[in-house]
GROMACS .gro file of C-alpha atoms in nm:
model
  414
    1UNK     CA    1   0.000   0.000   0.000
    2UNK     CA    2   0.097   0.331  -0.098
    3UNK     CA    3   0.050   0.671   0.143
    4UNK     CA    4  -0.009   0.828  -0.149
    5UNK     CA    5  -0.006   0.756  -0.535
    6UNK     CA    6   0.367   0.730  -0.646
    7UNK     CA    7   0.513   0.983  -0.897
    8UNK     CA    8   0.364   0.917  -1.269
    9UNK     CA    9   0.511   1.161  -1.533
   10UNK     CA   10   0.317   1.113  -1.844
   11UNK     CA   11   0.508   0.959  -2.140
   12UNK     CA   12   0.470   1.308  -2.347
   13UNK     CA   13   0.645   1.488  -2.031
   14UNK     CA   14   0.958   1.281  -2.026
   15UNK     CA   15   0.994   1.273  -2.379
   16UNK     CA   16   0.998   1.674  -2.425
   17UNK     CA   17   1.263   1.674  -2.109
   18UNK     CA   18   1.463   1.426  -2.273
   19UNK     CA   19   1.440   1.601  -2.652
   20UNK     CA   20   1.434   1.989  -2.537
   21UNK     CA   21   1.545   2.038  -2.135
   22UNK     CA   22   1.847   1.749  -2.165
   23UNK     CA   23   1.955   2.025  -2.431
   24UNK     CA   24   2.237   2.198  -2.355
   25UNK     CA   25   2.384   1.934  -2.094
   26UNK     CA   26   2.400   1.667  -2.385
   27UNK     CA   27   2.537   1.896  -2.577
   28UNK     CA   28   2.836   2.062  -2.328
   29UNK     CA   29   2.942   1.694  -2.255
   30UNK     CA   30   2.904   1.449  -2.565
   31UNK     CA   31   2.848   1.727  -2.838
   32UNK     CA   32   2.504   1.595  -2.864
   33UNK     CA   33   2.192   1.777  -3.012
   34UNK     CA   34   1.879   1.609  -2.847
   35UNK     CA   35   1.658   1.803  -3.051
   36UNK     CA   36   1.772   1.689  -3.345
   37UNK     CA   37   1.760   1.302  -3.243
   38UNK     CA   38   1.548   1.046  -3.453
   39UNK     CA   39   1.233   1.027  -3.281
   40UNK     CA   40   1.288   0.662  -3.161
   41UNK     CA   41   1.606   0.742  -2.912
   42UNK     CA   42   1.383   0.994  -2.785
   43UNK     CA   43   1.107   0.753  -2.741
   44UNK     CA   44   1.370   0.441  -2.586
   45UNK     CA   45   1.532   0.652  -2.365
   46UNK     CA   46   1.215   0.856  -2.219
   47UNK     CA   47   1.040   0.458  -2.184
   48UNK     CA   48   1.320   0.362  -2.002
   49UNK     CA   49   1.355   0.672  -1.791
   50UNK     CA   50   1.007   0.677  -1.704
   51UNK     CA   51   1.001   0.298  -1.593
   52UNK     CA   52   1.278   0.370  -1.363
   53UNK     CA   53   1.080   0.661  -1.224
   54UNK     CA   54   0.725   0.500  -1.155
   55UNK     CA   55   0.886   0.134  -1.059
   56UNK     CA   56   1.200   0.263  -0.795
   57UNK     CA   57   1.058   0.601  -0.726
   58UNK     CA   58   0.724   0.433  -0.706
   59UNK     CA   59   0.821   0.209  -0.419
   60UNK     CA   60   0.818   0.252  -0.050
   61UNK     CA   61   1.187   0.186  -0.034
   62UNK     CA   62   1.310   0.596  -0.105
   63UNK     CA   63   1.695   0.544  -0.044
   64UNK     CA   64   1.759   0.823  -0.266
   65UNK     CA   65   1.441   1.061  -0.159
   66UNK     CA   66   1.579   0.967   0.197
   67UNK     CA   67   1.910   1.075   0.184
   68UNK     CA   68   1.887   1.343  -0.072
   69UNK     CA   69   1.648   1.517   0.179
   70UNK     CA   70   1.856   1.396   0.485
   71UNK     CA   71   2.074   1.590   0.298
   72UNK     CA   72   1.915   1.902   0.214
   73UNK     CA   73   1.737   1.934   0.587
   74UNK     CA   74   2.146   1.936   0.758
   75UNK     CA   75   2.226   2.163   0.538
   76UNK     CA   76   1.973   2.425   0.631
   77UNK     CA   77   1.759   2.298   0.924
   78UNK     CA   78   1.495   2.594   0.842
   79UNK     CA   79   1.415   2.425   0.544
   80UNK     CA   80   1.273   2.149   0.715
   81UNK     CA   81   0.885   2.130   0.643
   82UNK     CA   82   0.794   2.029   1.008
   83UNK     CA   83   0.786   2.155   1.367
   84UNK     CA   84   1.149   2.006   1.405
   85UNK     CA   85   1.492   2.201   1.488
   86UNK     CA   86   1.703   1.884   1.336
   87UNK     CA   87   1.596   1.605   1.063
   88UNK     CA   88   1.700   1.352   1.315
   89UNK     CA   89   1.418   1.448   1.549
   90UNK     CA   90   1.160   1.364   1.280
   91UNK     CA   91   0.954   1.072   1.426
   92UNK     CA   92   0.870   0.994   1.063
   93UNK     CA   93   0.803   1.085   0.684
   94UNK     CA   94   0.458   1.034   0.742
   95UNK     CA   95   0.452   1.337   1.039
   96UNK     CA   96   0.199   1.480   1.166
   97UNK     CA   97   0.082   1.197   1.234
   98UNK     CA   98  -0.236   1.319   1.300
   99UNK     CA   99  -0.301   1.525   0.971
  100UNK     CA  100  -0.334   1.393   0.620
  101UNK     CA  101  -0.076   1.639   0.528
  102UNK     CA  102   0.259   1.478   0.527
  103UNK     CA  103   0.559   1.732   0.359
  104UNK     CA  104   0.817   1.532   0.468
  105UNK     CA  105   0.709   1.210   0.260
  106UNK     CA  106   0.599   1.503  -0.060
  107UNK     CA  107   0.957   1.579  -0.032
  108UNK     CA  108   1.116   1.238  -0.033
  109UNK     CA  109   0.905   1.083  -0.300
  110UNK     CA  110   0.990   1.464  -0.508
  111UNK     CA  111   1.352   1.393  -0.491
  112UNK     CA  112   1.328   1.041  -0.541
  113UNK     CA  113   1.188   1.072  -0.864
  114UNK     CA  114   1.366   1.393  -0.980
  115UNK     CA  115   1.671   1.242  -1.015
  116UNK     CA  116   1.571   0.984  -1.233
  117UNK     CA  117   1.479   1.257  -1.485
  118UNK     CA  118   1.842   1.509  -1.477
  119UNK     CA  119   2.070   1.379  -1.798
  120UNK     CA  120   2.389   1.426  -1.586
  121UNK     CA  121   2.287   1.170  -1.354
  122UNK     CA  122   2.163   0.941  -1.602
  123UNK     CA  123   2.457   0.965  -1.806
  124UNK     CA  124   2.660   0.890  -1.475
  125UNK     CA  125   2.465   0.566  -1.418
  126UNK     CA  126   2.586   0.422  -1.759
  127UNK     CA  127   2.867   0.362  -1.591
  128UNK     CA  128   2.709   0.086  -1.365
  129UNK     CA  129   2.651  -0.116  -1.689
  130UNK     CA  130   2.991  -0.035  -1.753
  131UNK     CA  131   3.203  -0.038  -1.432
  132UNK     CA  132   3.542  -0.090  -1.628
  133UNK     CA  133   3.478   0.298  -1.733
  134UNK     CA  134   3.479   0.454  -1.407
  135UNK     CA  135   3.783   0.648  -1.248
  136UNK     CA  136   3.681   0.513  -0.842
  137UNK     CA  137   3.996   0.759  -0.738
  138UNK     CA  138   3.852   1.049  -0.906
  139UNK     CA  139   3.491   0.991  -0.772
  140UNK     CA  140   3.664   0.981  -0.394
  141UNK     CA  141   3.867   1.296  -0.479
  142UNK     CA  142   3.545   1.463  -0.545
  143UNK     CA  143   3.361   1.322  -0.242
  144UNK     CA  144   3.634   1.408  -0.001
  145UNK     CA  145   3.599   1.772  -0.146
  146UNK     CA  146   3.222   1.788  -0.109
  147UNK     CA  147   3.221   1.648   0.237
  148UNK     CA  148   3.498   1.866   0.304
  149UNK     CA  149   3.304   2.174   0.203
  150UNK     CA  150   2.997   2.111   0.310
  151UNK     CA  151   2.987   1.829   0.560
  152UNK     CA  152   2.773   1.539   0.308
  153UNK     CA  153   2.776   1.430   0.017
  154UNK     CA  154   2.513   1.180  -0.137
  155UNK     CA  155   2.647   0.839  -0.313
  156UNK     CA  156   2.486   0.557  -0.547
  157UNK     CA  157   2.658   0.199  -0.446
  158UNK     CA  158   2.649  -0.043  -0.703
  159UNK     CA  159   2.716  -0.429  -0.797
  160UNK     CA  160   2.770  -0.674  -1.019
  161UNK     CA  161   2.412  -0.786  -1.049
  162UNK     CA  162   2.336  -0.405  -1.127
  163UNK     CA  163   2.152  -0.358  -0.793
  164UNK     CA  164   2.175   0.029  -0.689
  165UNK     CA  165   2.127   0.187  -0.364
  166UNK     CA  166   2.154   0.541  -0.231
  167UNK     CA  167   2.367   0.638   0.109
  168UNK     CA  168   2.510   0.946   0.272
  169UNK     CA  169   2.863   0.995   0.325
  170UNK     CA  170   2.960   1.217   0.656
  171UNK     CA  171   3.354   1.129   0.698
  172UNK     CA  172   3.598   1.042   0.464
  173UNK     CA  173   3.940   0.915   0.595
  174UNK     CA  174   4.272   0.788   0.506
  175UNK     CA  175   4.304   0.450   0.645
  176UNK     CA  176   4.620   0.245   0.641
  177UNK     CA  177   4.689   0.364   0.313
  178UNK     CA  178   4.348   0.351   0.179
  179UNK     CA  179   4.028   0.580   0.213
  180UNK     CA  180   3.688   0.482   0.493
  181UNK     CA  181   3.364   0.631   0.433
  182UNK     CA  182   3.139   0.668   0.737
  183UNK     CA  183   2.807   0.662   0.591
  184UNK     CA  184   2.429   0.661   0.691
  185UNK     CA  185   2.261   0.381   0.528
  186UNK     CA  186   1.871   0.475   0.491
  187UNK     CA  187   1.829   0.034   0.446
  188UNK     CA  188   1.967   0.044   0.843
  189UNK     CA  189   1.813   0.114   1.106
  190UNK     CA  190   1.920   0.399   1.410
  191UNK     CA  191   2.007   0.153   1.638
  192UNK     CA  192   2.220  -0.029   1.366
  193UNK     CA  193   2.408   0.285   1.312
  194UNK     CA  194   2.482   0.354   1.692
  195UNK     CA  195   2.608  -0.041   1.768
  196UNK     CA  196   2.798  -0.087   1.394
  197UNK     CA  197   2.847   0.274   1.260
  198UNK     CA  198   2.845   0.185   0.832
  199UNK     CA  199   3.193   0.231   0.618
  200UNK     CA  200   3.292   0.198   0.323
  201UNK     CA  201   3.679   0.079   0.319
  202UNK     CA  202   3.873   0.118  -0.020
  203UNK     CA  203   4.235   0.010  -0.103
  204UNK     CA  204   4.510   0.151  -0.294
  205UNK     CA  205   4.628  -0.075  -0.572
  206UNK     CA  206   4.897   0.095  -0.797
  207UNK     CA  207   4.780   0.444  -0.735
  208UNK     CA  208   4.426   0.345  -0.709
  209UNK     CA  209   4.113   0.321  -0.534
  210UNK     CA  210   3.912  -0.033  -0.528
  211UNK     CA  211   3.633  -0.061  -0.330
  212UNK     CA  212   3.591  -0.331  -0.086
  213UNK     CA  213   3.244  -0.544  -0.091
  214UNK     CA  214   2.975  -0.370   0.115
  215UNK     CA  215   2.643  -0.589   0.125
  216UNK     CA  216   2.581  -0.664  -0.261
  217UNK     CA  217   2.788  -0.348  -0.377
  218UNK     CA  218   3.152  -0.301  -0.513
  219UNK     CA  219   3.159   0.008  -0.647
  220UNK     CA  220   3.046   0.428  -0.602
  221UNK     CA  221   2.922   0.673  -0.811
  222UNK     CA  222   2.897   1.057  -0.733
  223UNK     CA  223   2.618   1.239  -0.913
  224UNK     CA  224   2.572   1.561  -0.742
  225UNK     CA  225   2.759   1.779  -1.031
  226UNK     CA  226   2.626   2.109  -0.838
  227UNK     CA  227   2.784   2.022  -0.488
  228UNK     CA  228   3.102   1.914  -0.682
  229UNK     CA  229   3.112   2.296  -0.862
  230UNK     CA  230   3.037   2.440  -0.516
  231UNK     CA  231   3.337   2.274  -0.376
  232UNK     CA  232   3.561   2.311  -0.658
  233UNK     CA  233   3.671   2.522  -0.930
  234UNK     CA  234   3.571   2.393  -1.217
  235UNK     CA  235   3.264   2.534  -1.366
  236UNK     CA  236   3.124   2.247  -1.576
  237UNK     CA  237   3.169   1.928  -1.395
  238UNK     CA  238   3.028   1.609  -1.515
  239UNK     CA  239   3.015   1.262  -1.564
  240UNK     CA  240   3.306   1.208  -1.800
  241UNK     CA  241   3.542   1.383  -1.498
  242UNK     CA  242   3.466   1.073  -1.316
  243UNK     CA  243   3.547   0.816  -1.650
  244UNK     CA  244   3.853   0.661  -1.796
  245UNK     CA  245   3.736   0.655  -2.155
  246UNK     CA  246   3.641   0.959  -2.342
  247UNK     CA  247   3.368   1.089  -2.539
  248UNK     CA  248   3.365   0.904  -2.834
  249UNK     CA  249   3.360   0.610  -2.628
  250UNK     CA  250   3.071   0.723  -2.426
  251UNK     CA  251   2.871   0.835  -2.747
  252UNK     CA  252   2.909   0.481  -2.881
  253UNK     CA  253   2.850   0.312  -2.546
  254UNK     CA  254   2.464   0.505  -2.598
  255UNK     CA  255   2.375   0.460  -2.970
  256UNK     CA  256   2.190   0.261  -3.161
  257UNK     CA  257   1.945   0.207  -2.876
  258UNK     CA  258   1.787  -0.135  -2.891
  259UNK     CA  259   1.450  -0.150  -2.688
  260UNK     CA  260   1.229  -0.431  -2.599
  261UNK     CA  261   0.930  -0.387  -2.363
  262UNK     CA  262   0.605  -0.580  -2.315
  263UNK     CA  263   0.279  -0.447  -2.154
  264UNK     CA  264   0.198  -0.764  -1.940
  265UNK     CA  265   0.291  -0.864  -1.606
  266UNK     CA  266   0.234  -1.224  -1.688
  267UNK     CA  267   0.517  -1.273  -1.883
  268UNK     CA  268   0.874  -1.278  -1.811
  269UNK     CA  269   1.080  -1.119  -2.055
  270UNK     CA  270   1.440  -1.265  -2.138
  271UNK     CA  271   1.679  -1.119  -2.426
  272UNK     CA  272   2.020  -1.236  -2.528
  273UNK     CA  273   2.268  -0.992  -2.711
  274UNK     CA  274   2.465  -1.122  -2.989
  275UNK     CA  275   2.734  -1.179  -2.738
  276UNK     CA  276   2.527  -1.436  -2.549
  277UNK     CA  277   2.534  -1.203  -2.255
  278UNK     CA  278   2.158  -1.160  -2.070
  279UNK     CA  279   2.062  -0.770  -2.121
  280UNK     CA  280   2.009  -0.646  -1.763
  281UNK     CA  281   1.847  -0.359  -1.614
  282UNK     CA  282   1.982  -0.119  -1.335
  283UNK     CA  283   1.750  -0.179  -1.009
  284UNK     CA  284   1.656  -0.098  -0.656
  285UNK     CA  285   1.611  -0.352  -0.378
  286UNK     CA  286   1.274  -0.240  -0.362
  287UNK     CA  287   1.104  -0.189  -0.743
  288UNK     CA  288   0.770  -0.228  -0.781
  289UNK     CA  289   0.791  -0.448  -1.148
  290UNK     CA  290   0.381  -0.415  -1.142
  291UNK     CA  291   0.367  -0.099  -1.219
  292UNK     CA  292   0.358   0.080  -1.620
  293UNK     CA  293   0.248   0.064  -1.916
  294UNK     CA  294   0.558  -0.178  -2.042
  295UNK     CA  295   0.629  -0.337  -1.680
  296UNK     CA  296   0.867  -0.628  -1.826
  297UNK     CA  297   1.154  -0.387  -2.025
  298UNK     CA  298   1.526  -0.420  -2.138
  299UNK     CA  299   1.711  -0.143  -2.272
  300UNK     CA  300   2.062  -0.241  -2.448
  301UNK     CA  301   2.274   0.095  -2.549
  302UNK     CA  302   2.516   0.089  -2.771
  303UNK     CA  303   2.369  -0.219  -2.890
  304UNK     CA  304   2.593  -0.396  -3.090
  305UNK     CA  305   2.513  -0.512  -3.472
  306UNK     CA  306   2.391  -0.878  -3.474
  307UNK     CA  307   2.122  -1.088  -3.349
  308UNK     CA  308   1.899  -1.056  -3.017
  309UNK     CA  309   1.708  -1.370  -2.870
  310UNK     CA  310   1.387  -1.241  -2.725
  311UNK     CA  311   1.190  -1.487  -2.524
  312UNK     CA  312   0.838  -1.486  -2.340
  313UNK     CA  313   0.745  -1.716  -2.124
  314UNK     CA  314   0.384  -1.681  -1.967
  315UNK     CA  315   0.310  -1.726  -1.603
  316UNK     CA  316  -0.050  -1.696  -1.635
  317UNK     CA  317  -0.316  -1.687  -1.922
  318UNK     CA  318  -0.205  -1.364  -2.055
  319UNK     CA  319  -0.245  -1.145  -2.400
  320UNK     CA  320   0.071  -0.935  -2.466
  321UNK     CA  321   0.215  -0.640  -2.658
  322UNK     CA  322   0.564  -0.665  -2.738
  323UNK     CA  323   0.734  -0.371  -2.854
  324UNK     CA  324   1.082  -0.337  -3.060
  325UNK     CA  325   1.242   0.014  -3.090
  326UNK     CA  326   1.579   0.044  -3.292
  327UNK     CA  327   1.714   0.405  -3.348
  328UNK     CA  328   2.069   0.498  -3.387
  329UNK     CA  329   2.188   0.885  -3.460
  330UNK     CA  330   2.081   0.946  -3.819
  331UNK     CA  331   1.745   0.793  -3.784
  332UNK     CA  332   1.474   0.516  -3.633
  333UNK     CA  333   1.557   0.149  -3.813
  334UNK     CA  334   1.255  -0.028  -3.646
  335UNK     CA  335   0.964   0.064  -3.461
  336UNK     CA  336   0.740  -0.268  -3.434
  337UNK     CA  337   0.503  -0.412  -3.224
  338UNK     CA  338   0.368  -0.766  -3.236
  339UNK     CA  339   0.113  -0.914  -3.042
  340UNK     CA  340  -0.068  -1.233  -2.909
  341UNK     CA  341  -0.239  -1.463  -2.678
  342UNK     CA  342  -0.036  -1.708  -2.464
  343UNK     CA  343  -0.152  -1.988  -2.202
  344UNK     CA  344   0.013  -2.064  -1.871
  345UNK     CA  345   0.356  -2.186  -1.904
  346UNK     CA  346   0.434  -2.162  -2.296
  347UNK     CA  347   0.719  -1.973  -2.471
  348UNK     CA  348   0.741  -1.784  -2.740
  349UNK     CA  349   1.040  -1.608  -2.944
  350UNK     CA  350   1.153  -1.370  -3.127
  351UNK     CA  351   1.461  -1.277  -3.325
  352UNK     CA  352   1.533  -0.946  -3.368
  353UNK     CA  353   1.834  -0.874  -3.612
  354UNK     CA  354   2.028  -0.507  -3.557
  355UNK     CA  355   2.194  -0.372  -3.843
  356UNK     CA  356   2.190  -0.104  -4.080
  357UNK     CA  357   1.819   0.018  -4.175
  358UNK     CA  358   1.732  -0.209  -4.404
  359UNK     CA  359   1.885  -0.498  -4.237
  360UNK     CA  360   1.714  -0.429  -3.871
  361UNK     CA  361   1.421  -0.689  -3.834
  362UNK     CA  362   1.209  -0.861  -3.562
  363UNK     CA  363   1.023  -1.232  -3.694
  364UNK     CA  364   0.902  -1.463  -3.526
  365UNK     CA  365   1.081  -1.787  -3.444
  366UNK     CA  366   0.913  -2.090  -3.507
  367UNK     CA  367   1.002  -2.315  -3.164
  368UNK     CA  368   0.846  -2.638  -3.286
  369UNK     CA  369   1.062  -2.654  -3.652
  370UNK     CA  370   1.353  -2.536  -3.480
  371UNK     CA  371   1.417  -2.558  -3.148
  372UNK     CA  372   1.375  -2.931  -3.025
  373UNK     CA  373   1.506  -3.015  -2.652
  374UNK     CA  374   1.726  -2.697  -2.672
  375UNK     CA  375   1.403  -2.447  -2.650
  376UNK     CA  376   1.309  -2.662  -2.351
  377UNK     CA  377   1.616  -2.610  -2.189
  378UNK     CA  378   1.637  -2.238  -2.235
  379UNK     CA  379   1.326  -2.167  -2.171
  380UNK     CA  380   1.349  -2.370  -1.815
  381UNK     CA  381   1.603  -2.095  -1.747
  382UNK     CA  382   1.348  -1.846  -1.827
  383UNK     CA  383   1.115  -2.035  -1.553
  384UNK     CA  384   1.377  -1.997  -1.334
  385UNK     CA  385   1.389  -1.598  -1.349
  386UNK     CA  386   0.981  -1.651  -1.338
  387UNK     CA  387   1.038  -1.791  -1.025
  388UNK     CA  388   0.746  -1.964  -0.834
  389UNK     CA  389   0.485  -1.779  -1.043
  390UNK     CA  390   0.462  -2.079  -1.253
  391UNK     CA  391   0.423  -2.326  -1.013
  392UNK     CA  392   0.323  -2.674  -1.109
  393UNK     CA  393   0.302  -2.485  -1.484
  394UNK     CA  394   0.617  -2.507  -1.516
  395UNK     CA  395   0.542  -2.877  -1.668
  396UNK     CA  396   0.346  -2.762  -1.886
  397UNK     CA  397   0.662  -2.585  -2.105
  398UNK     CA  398   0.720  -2.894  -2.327
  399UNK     CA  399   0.403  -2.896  -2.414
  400UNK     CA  400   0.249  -2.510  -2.506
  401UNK     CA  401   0.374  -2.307  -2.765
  402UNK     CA  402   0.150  -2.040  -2.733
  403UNK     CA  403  -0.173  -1.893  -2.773
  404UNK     CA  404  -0.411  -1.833  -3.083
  405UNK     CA  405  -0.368  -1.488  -3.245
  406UNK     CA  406  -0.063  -1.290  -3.316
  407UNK     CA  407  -0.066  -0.965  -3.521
  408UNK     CA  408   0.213  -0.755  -3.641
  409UNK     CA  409   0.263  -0.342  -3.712
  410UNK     CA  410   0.597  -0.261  -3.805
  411UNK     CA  411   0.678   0.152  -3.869
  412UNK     CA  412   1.003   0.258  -4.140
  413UNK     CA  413   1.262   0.474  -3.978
  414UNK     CA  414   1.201   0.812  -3.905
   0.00000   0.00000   0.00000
């Protein structure tokens, strides 16, 4: 249950911030003209944006609404929204109790969703599907300077399985020829910080900084560009001050775009880039997958010329929409949607083929003529991400191969 109804930013409003307000940020750092983009990056990147902001900012997990306005009320205590002197004497986010009012959570689930939408930050987080671009020493240099300055300075941990969580960094120190980050860990409770006080501990190798395993995360990013300017002189920092690899690089780690997204919750969606790698999404510990228009979703930028392996696999009696998007710089290759009927427990696939505009196509793939004990195999795995959904219809994946109806729309560049 929700104490109020979690940020939704229509579809149209994130697309014009992505296309017009991303502007001259885009532009500064990767020599980028957003208004001039094909219509179908616009499109991916707002879809994707927009899922992350009404399925993590939609959630009643608000790591980063809860430290960004930890943040902003020890900074300036007057700007606290409640009869408080300090943020730590807030009984709640929720408070007054007694009123329906409740500023405190307005503010959280605000700044929870607002920086989901700001391009520097979401350029910075393209670095979590990339870790191998990211400068940790750099980042540090930056947070010791911030905290320096102004006492905090808010963090995004990250992992391996792209999980992503929010903290609050109040001490940095050189330890034994490393750096330790005190932190306050919104996932921890008060009493958990008073007995064992958080840290982050990171070791020098050859001149620099690794991070040591905290929980599920092994690495930091540092996204508050404005805080970093404050305590700094440089006048246009960014994300690529934080990277080892430089703008070229970047600009072809982001285009083509290759988007697939499906409008039902009763089917989990798998895809396999021509590498054989699983395409992954960036998450929270606590995302509400339910929620959307395109709930199931993978986003692969810079997506690499070849073939994709799309797979459904239905968890319930379910209808679908699947949804292909394929847009590099000069224009839109594919827009396509197909859809269908599936029972409980069959599979379906799809093969969608990235290459130059006339070459980029999504068909069908017949299972039954081609696939054999192979599909069954594969598509167990897909059961597996499915989890107990399926149940006992798990069984039934040798023997459905989908429902009655499929129809097809595809759309020429543009």
């Amino acid at each position: 249950m929700y104490f109020e109804p979690p940020p939704d930013p229509s579809p149209a409003d994130v697309r014009e911030r992505v296309r017009d307000r991303w502007h001259d940020r885009a532009q500064a750092s990767l020599r980028i003209d957003t208004t001039g983009l094909p219509s179908g990056v616009v499109d991916a990147i707002a879809t994707q944006i927009r899922a992350a902001v009404i399925q993590r900012a939609g959630t009643n997990g608000h790591c980063y609404g809860m430290v960004l306005s930890a943040q902003a009320y020890f900074e300036d205590p007057e700007s606290i929204p409640v009869d408080e002197e300090v943020a730590s004497e807030i009984a709640g986010p929720t408070v007054p109790f007694e009123s329906p009012d409740a500023p405190v959570y307005e503010e959280i689930v605000r700044r929870q969703a607002d920086q989901f939408l700001r391009f520097r930050p979401w350029l910075a987080r393209r670095a979590i599907l990339h870790p191998e671009w990211l400068d940790q020493t750099a980042v540090i240099d930056d947070v010791r300077s911030v905290v320096e300055a102004t006492g905090t300075a808010s963090v995004v941990l990250f992992g391996d399985s792209l999980l992503a969580h929010q903290v609050l960094v109040h001490r940095v120190e050189a330890v034994d020829g490393g750096v330790e980050l005190g932190l306050y860990d919104p996932n921890r409770s008060s009493g958990g910080h008073r007995r064992h006080p958080p840290t982050v501990r990171f070791d020098r190798e050859d001149g620099r900084l690794t991070m040591r395993p905290y929980d599920d995360f092994t690495g930091l990013l540092y996204t508050r560009y404005d805080q970093i300017e404050q305590a700094s002189d440089r006048t246009r920092a960014g994300p690529l001050d934080h990277l080892d690899v430089d703008t070229d690089r970047v600009r072809d780690g982001l285009l083509p775009v290759a988007q697939v997204a499906v409008d039902s919750t009763d089917v989990a969606l798998s895809v396999i880039e021509p590498s054989g790698d699983r395409a992954r999404r960036i998450r929270g510990r606590f995302d509400d997958r339910s929620r959307g228009s395109v709930p199931r979703l993978r986003t692969c930028y810079g997506a690499e010329i070849g073939r994709y392996r799309i797979r459904l696999l239905a968890t319930a009696d379910t209808t679908y929409e699947l949804r292909t998007v394929v847009a590099g710089a000069e224009t839109t290759r594919l827009e396509a949607t197909r859809s269908g009927a599936m029972d409980a427990g069959a599979v379906r696939e799809y093969e969608l083929i990235v290459g130059s505009p006339a070459q980029t196509t999504v068909q069908r793939v017949d299972l039954d003529r081609g696939g054999g004990s192979k599909d069954r195999i594969v598509a167990a795995g897909i059961g597996a991400v499915a989890g107990a959904a399926l149940g006992a219809g798990a069984v039934a994946l040798g023997r459905h191969r989908g429902g009655t109806s499929e129809k097809s729309t595809d759309e020429g560049g543009r």
